[in-house]
GROMACS .gro file of C-alpha atoms in nm:
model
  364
    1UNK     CA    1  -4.099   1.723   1.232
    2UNK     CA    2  -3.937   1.587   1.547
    3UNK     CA    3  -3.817   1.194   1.473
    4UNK     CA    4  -3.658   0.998   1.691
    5UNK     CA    5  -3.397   0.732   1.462
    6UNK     CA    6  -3.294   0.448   1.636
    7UNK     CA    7  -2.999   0.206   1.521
    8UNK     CA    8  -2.949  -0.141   1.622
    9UNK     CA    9  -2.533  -0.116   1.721
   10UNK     CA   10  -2.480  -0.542   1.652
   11UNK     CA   11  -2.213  -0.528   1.351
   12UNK     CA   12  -2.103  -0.266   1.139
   13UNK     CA   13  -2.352  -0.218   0.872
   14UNK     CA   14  -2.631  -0.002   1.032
   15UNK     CA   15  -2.389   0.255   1.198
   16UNK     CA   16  -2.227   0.293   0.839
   17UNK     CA   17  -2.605   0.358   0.691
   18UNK     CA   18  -2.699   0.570   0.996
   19UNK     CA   19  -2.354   0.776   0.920
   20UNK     CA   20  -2.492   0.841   0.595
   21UNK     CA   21  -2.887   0.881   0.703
   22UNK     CA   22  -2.836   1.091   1.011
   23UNK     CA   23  -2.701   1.434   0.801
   24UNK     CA   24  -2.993   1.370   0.570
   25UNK     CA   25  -3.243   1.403   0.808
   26UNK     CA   26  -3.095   1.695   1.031
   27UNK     CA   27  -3.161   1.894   0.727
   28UNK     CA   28  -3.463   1.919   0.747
   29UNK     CA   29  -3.590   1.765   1.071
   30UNK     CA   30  -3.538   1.774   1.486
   31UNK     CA   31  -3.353   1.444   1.486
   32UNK     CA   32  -3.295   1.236   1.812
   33UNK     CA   33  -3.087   0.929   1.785
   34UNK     CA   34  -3.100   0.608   1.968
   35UNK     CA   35  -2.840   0.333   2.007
   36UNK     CA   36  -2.886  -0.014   2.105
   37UNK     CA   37  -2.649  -0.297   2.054
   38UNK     CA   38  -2.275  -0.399   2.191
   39UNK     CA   39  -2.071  -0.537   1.883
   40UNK     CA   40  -2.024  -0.219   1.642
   41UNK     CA   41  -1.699  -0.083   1.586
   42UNK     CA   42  -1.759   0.158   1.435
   43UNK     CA   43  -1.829   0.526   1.603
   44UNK     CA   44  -2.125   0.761   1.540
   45UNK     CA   45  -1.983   1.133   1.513
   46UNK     CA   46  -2.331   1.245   1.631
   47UNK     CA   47  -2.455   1.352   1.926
   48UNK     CA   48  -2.668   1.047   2.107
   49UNK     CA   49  -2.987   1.095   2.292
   50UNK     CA   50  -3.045   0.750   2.405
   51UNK     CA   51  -2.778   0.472   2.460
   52UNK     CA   52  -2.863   0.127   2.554
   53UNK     CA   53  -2.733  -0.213   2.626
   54UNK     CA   54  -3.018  -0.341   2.413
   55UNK     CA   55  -3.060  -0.738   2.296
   56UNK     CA   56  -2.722  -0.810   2.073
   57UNK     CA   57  -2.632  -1.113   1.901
   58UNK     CA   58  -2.277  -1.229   1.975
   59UNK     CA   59  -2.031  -1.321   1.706
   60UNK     CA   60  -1.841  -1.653   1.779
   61UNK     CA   61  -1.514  -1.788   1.669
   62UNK     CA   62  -1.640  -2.104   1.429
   63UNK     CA   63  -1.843  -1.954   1.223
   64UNK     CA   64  -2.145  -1.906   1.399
   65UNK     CA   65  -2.381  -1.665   1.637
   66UNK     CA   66  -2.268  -1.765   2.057
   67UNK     CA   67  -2.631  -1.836   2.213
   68UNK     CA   68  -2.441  -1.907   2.526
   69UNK     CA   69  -2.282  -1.576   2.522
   70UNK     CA   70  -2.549  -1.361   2.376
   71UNK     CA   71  -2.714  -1.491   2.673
   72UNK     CA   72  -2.428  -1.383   2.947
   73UNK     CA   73  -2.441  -1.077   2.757
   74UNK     CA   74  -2.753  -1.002   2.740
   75UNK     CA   75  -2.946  -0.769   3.023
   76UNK     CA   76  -3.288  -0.879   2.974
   77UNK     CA   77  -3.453  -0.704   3.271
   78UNK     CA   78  -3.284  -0.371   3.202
   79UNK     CA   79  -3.427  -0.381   2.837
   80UNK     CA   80  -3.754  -0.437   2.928
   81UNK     CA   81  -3.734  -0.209   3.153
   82UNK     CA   82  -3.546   0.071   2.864
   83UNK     CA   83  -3.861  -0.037   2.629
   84UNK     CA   84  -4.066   0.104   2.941
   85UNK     CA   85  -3.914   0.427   2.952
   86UNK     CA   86  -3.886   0.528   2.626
   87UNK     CA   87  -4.100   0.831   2.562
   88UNK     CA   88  -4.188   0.741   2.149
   89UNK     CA   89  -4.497   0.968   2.192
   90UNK     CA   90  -4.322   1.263   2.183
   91UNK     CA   91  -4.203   1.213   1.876
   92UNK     CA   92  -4.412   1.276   1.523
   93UNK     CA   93  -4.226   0.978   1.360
   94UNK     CA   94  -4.031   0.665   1.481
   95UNK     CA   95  -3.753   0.499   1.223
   96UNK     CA   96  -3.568   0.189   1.393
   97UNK     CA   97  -3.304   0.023   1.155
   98UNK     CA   98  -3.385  -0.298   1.287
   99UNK     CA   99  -3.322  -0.148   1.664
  100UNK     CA  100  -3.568  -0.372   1.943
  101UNK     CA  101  -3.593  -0.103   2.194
  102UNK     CA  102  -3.774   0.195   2.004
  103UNK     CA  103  -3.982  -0.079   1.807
  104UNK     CA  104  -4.171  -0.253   2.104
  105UNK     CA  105  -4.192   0.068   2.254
  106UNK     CA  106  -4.398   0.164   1.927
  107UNK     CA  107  -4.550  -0.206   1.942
  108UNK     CA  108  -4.654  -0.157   2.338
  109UNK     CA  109  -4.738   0.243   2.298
  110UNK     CA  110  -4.960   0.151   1.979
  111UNK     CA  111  -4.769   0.362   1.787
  112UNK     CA  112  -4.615   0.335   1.425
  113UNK     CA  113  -4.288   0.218   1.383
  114UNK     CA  114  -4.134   0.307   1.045
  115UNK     CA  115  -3.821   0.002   0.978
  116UNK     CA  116  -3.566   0.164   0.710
  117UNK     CA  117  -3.323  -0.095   0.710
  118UNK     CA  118  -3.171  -0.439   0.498
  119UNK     CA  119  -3.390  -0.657   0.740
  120UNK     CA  120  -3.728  -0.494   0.574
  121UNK     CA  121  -3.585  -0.614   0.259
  122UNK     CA  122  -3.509  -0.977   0.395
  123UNK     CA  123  -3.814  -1.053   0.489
  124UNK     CA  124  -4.025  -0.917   0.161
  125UNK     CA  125  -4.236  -1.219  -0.061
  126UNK     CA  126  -4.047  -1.105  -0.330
  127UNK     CA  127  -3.675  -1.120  -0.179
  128UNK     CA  128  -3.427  -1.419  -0.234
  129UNK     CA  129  -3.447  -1.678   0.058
  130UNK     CA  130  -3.214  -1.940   0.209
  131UNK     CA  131  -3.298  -2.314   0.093
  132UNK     CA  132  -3.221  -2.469   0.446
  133UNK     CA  133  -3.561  -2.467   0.613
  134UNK     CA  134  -3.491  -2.185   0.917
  135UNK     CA  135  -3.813  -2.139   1.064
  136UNK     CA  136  -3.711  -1.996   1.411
  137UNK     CA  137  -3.478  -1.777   1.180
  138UNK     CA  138  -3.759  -1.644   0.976
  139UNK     CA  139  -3.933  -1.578   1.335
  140UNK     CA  140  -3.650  -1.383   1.467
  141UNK     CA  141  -3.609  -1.178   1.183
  142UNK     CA  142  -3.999  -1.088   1.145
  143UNK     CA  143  -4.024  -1.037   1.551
  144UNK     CA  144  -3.650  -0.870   1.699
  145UNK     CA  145  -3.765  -0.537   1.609
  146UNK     CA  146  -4.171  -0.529   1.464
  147UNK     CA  147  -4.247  -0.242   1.264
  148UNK     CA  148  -4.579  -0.106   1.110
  149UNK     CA  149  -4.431   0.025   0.766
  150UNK     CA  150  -4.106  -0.151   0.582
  151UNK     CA  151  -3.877   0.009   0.361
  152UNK     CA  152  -3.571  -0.220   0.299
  153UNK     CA  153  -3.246  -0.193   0.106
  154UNK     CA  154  -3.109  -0.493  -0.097
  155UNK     CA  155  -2.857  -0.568  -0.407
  156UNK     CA  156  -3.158  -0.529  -0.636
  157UNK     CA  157  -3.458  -0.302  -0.596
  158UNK     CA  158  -3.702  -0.677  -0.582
  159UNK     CA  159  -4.019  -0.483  -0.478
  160UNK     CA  160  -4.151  -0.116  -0.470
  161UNK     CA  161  -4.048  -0.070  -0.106
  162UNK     CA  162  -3.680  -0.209  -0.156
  163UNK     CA  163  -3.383   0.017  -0.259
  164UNK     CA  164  -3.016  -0.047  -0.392
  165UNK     CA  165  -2.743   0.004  -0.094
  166UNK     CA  166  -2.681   0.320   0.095
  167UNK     CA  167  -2.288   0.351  -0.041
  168UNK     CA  168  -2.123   0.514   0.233
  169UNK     CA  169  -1.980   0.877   0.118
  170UNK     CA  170  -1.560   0.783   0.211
  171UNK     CA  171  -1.665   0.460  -0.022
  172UNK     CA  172  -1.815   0.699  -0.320
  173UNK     CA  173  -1.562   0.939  -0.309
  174UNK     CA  174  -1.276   0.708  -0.329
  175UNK     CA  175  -1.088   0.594  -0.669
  176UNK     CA  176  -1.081   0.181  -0.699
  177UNK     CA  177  -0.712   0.029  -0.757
  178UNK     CA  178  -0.566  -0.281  -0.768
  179UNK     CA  179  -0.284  -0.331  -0.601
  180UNK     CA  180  -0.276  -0.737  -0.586
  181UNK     CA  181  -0.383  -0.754  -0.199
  182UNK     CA  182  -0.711  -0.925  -0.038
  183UNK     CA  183  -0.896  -0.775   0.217
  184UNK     CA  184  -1.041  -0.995   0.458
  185UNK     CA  185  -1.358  -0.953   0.739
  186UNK     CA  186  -1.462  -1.271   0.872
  187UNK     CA  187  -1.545  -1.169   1.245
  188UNK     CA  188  -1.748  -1.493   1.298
  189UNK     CA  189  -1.405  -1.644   1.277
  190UNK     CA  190  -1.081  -1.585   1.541
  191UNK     CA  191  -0.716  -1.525   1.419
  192UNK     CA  192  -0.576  -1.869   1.483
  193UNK     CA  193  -0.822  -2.011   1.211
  194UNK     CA  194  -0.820  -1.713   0.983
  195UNK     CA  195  -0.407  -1.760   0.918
  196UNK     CA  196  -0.448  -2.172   0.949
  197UNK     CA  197  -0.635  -2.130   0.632
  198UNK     CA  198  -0.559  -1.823   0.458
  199UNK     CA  199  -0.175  -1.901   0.471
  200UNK     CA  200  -0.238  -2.185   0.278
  201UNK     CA  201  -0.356  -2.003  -0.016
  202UNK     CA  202   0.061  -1.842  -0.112
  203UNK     CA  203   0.180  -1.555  -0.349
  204UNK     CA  204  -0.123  -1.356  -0.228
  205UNK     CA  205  -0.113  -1.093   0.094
  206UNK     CA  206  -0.401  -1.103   0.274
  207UNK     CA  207  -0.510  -0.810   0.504
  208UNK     CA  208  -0.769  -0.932   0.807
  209UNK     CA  209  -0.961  -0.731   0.990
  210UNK     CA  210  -1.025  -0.857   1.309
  211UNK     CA  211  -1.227  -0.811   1.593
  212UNK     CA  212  -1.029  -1.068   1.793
  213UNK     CA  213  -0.754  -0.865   1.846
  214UNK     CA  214  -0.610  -0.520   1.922
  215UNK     CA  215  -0.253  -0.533   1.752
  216UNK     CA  216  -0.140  -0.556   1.440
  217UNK     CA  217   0.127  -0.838   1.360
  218UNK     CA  218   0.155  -1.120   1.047
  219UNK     CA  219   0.215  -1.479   0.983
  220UNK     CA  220   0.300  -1.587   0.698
  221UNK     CA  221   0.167  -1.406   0.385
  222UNK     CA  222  -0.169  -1.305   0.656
  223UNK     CA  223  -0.126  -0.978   0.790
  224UNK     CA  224  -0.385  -0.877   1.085
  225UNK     CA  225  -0.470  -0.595   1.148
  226UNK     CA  226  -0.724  -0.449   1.427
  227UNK     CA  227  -1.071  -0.272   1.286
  228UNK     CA  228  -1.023   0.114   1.212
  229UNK     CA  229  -1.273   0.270   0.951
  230UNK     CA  230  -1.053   0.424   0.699
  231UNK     CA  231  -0.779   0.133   0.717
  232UNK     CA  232  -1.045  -0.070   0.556
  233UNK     CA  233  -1.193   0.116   0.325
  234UNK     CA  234  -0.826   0.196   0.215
  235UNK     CA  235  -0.789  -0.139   0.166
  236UNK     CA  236  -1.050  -0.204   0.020
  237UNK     CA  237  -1.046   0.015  -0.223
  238UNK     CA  238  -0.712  -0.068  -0.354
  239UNK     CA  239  -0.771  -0.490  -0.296
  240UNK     CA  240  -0.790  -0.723  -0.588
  241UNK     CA  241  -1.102  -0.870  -0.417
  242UNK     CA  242  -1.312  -0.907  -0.065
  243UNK     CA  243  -1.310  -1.169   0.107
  244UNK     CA  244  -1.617  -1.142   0.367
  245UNK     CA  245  -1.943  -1.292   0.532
  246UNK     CA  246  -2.239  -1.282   0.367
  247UNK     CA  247  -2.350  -0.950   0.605
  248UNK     CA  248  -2.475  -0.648   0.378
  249UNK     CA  249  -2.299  -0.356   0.373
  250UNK     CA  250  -1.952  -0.479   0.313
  251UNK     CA  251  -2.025  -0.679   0.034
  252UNK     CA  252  -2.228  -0.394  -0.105
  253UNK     CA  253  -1.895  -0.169  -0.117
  254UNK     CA  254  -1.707  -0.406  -0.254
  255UNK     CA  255  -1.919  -0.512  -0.535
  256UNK     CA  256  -1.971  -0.091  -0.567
  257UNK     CA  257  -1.615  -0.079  -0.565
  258UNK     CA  258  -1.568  -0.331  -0.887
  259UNK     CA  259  -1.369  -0.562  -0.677
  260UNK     CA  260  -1.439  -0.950  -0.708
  261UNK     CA  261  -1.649  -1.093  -0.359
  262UNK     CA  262  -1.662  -1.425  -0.212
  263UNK     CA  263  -1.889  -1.424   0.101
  264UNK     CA  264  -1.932  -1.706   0.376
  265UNK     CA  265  -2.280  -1.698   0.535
  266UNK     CA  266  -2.249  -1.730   0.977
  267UNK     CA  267  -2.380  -2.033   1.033
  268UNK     CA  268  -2.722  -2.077   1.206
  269UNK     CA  269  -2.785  -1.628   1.110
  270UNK     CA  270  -3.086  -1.649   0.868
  271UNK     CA  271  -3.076  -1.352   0.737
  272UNK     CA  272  -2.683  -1.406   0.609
  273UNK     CA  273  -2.836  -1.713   0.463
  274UNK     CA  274  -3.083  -1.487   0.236
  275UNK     CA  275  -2.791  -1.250   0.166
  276UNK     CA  276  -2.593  -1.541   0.001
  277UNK     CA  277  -2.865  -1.657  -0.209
  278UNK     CA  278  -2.900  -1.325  -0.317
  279UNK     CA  279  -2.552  -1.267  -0.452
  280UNK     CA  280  -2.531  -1.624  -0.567
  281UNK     CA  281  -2.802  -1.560  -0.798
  282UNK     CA  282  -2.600  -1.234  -0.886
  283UNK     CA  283  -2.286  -1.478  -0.937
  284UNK     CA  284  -2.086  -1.432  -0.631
  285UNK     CA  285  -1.908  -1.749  -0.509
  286UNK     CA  286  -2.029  -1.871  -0.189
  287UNK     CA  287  -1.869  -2.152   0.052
  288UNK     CA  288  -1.997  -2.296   0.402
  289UNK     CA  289  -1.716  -2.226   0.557
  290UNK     CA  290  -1.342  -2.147   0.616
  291UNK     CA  291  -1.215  -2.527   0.611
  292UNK     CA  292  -0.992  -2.704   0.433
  293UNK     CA  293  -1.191  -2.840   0.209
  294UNK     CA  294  -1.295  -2.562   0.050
  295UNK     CA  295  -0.925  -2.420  -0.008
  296UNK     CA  296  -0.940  -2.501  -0.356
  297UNK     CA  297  -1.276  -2.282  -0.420
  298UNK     CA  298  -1.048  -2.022  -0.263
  299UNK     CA  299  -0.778  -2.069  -0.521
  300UNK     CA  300  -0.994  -2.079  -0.755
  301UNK     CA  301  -1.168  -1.718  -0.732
  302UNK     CA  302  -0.839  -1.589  -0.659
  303UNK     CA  303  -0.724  -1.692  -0.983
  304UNK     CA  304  -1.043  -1.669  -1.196
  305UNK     CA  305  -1.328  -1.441  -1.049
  306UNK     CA  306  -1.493  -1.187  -1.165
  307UNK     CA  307  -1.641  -0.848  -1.096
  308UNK     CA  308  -1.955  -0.847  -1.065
  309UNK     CA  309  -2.149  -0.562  -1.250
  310UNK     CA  310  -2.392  -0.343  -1.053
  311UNK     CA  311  -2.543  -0.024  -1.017
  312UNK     CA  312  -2.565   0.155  -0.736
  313UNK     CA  313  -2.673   0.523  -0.730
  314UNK     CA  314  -2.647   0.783  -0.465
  315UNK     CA  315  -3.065   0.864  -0.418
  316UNK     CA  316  -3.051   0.801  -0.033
  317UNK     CA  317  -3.188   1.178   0.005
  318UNK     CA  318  -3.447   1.159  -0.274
  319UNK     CA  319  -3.541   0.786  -0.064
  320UNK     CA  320  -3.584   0.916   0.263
  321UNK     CA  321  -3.776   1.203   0.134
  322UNK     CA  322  -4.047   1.075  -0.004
  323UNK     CA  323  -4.070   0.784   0.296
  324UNK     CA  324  -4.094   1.070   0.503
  325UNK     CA  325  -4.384   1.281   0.291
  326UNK     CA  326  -4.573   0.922   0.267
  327UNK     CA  327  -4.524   0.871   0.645
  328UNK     CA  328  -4.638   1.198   0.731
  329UNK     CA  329  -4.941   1.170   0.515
  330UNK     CA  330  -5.098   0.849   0.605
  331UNK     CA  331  -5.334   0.943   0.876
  332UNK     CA  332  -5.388   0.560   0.925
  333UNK     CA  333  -5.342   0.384   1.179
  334UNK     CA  334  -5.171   0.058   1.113
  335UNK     CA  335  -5.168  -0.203   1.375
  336UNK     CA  336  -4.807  -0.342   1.439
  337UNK     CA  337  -4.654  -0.697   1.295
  338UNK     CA  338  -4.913  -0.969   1.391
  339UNK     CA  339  -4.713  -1.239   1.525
  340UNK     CA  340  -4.875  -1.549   1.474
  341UNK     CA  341  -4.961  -1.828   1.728
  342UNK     CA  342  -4.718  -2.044   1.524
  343UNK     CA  343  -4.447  -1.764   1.541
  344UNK     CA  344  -4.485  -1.795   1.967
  345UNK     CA  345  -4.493  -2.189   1.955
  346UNK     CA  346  -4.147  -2.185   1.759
  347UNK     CA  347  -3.966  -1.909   2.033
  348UNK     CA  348  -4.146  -2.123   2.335
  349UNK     CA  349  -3.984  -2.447   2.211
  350UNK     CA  350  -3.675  -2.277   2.117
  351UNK     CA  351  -3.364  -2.264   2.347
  352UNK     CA  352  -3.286  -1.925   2.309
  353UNK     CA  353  -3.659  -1.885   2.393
  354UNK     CA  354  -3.629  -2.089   2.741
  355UNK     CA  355  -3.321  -1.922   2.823
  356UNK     CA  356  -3.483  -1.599   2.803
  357UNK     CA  357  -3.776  -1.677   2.986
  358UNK     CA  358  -3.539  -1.776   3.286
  359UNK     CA  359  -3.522  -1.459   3.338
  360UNK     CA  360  -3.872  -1.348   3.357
  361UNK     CA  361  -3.873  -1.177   3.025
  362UNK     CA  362  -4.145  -1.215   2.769
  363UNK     CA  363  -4.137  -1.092   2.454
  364UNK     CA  364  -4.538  -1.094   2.399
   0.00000   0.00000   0.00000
């Protein structure tokens, strides 16, 4: 069968599945891969058939998603344009991790889309959901990349079509310690307030990642250190506990990797907002934010939290497998993700929706 997998490249998390998926597939399959997305950092060791700029969301430095500099960022004509040209009916099957490009292509070409991916599982009836009321978030996430089938991966299998975490294979293989340090990756937030606030919490080391900056250097009892793969995991790995956002992979590994999470959900990203009700319920400690006031929450799980039990098993194979022999089966014809009139009214009155249609883009 001749698929064509496409990966959205925003973060970290769906290059670490895809690094996992992509071997899988080539097994048995002609596999073509598609990129889209400018904030991953970490590489694909795969050859790449199609590499765009796609529609990213940029991490700020408080906390939050930029708008204004997703915007600047963003080449809105060109991806139209790459949704155009993308030849999906060659292909017998089309899986987009939550990738915008091969999906409206599908949407467009009236062909099926399969999602694999943690946003599949967001969105589900049966999945946790953020309290705040969100409702251009819950747009976003059903509309960035529609799909015709969903197959998600969560912390807990909630519904038929949602799996436990895709646990890297460096993760797997490696042997837990505890060697008293905290590993950090907050890359909504920059280094200035990272140390500000970390420093304050003494007689632990903390180890940052950041994206923020290319050198390694400390202050204090905060050392950071630039993103590199097997740094992390290292550190992970042998960490006390994880300090992270409320993304999905990351805490995934950690909680795999018996060490004790605290998560902050990006402000204003809906989907983090899910994530953190999810392990909440689980009994992860979550906080708004890296403030002040919520240093002594901080102190607190350092000196007092606990692992949280899971169980994660390696049946990523056996998973895409049989979504692949189900796929291939249904002769149906599904038509793609009806977005409702309500779902256009909330992008029209939306900024992000204005700004977009500046450019004489529409999504619809």
């Amino acid at each position: 069968m001749k698929i064509l997998y496409a990966i959205q490249g925003t973060g970290n998390g769906h290059v670490t599945r895809a690094r996992e998926i992509i071997p899988l597939l080539k097994k048995e399959h002609d596999v073509d891969l598609l990129i889209s997305g400018t904030q991953a950092d970490v590489a694909l060791p795969f050859k790449i058939n199609y590499r765009f700029h796609g529609l990213s969301f940029i991490f700020g430095k408080k906390g939050n998603v930029d708008i204004t500099e997703t915007y600047k960022k963003s080449r809105l004509k060109q991806l139209i344009k790459d949704i155009k040209s993308l030849p999906v009916s060659e292909y017998d099957l089309v899986i987009s991790d939550f990738e915008p490009v091969s999906s409206w292509a599908c949407y467009f070409a009236g062909k099926p889309c399969v999602s694999i991916s943690h946003q599949a599982a967001v969105i589900n009836k049966k999945a946790p959901k953020a309290k705040n009321f969100d409702p251009l978030g819950k747009v976003i996430l059903r509309s960035y990349a529609p799909s015709t089938s969903q197959y998600g991966f969560h912390f807990l299998p909630y519904d038929s079509n949602i799996y436990t975490p895709v646990i890297r294979a460096e993760v797997r293989q490696k042997e837990p310690l505890n060697l008293g340090h905290y590993t950090v990756y907050l890359p909504a937030y920059d280094d200035e307030r990272l140390v500000k606030i970390l420093s304050k919490v003494e007689n632990v080391q903390w180890q940052v990642f950041s994206k923020h900056n290319k050198e390694s250097f400390h202050e204090k009892n905060v050392w950071i250190r630039p993103i590199n793969n097997d740094e992390f995991i290292d550190s992970m790995s042998k960490a006390s506990g994880v300090f992270c956002g409320a993304g999905f992979e990351t805490p995934a590994e950690a909680l795999f990797l018996k060490k004790k999470l605290m998560v902050i959900p990006m402000s204003g990203q809906y989907e983090q907002q899910c994530n953190a009700e999810a392990l909440k319920n689980l009994g992860v400690p979550v906080i708004k934010s890296l403030k002040k006031k919520h240093l002594q929450k901080i102190a607190d799980w350092v000196s007092n939290g606990k692992v949280i039990p899971v169980n994660f098993p390696d049946m990523t194979e056996k998973i895409l497998k049989d979504i692949i022999e189900k796929e291939s089966q249904d002769s149906t014809v599904i038509k793609p993700l009806k977005i409702k009139r309500s779902d256009f009214k909330l992008f029209r009155n939306s900024n992000f929706f204005k700004i977009l249609e500046k450019t004489s883009f529409r999504l619809f």
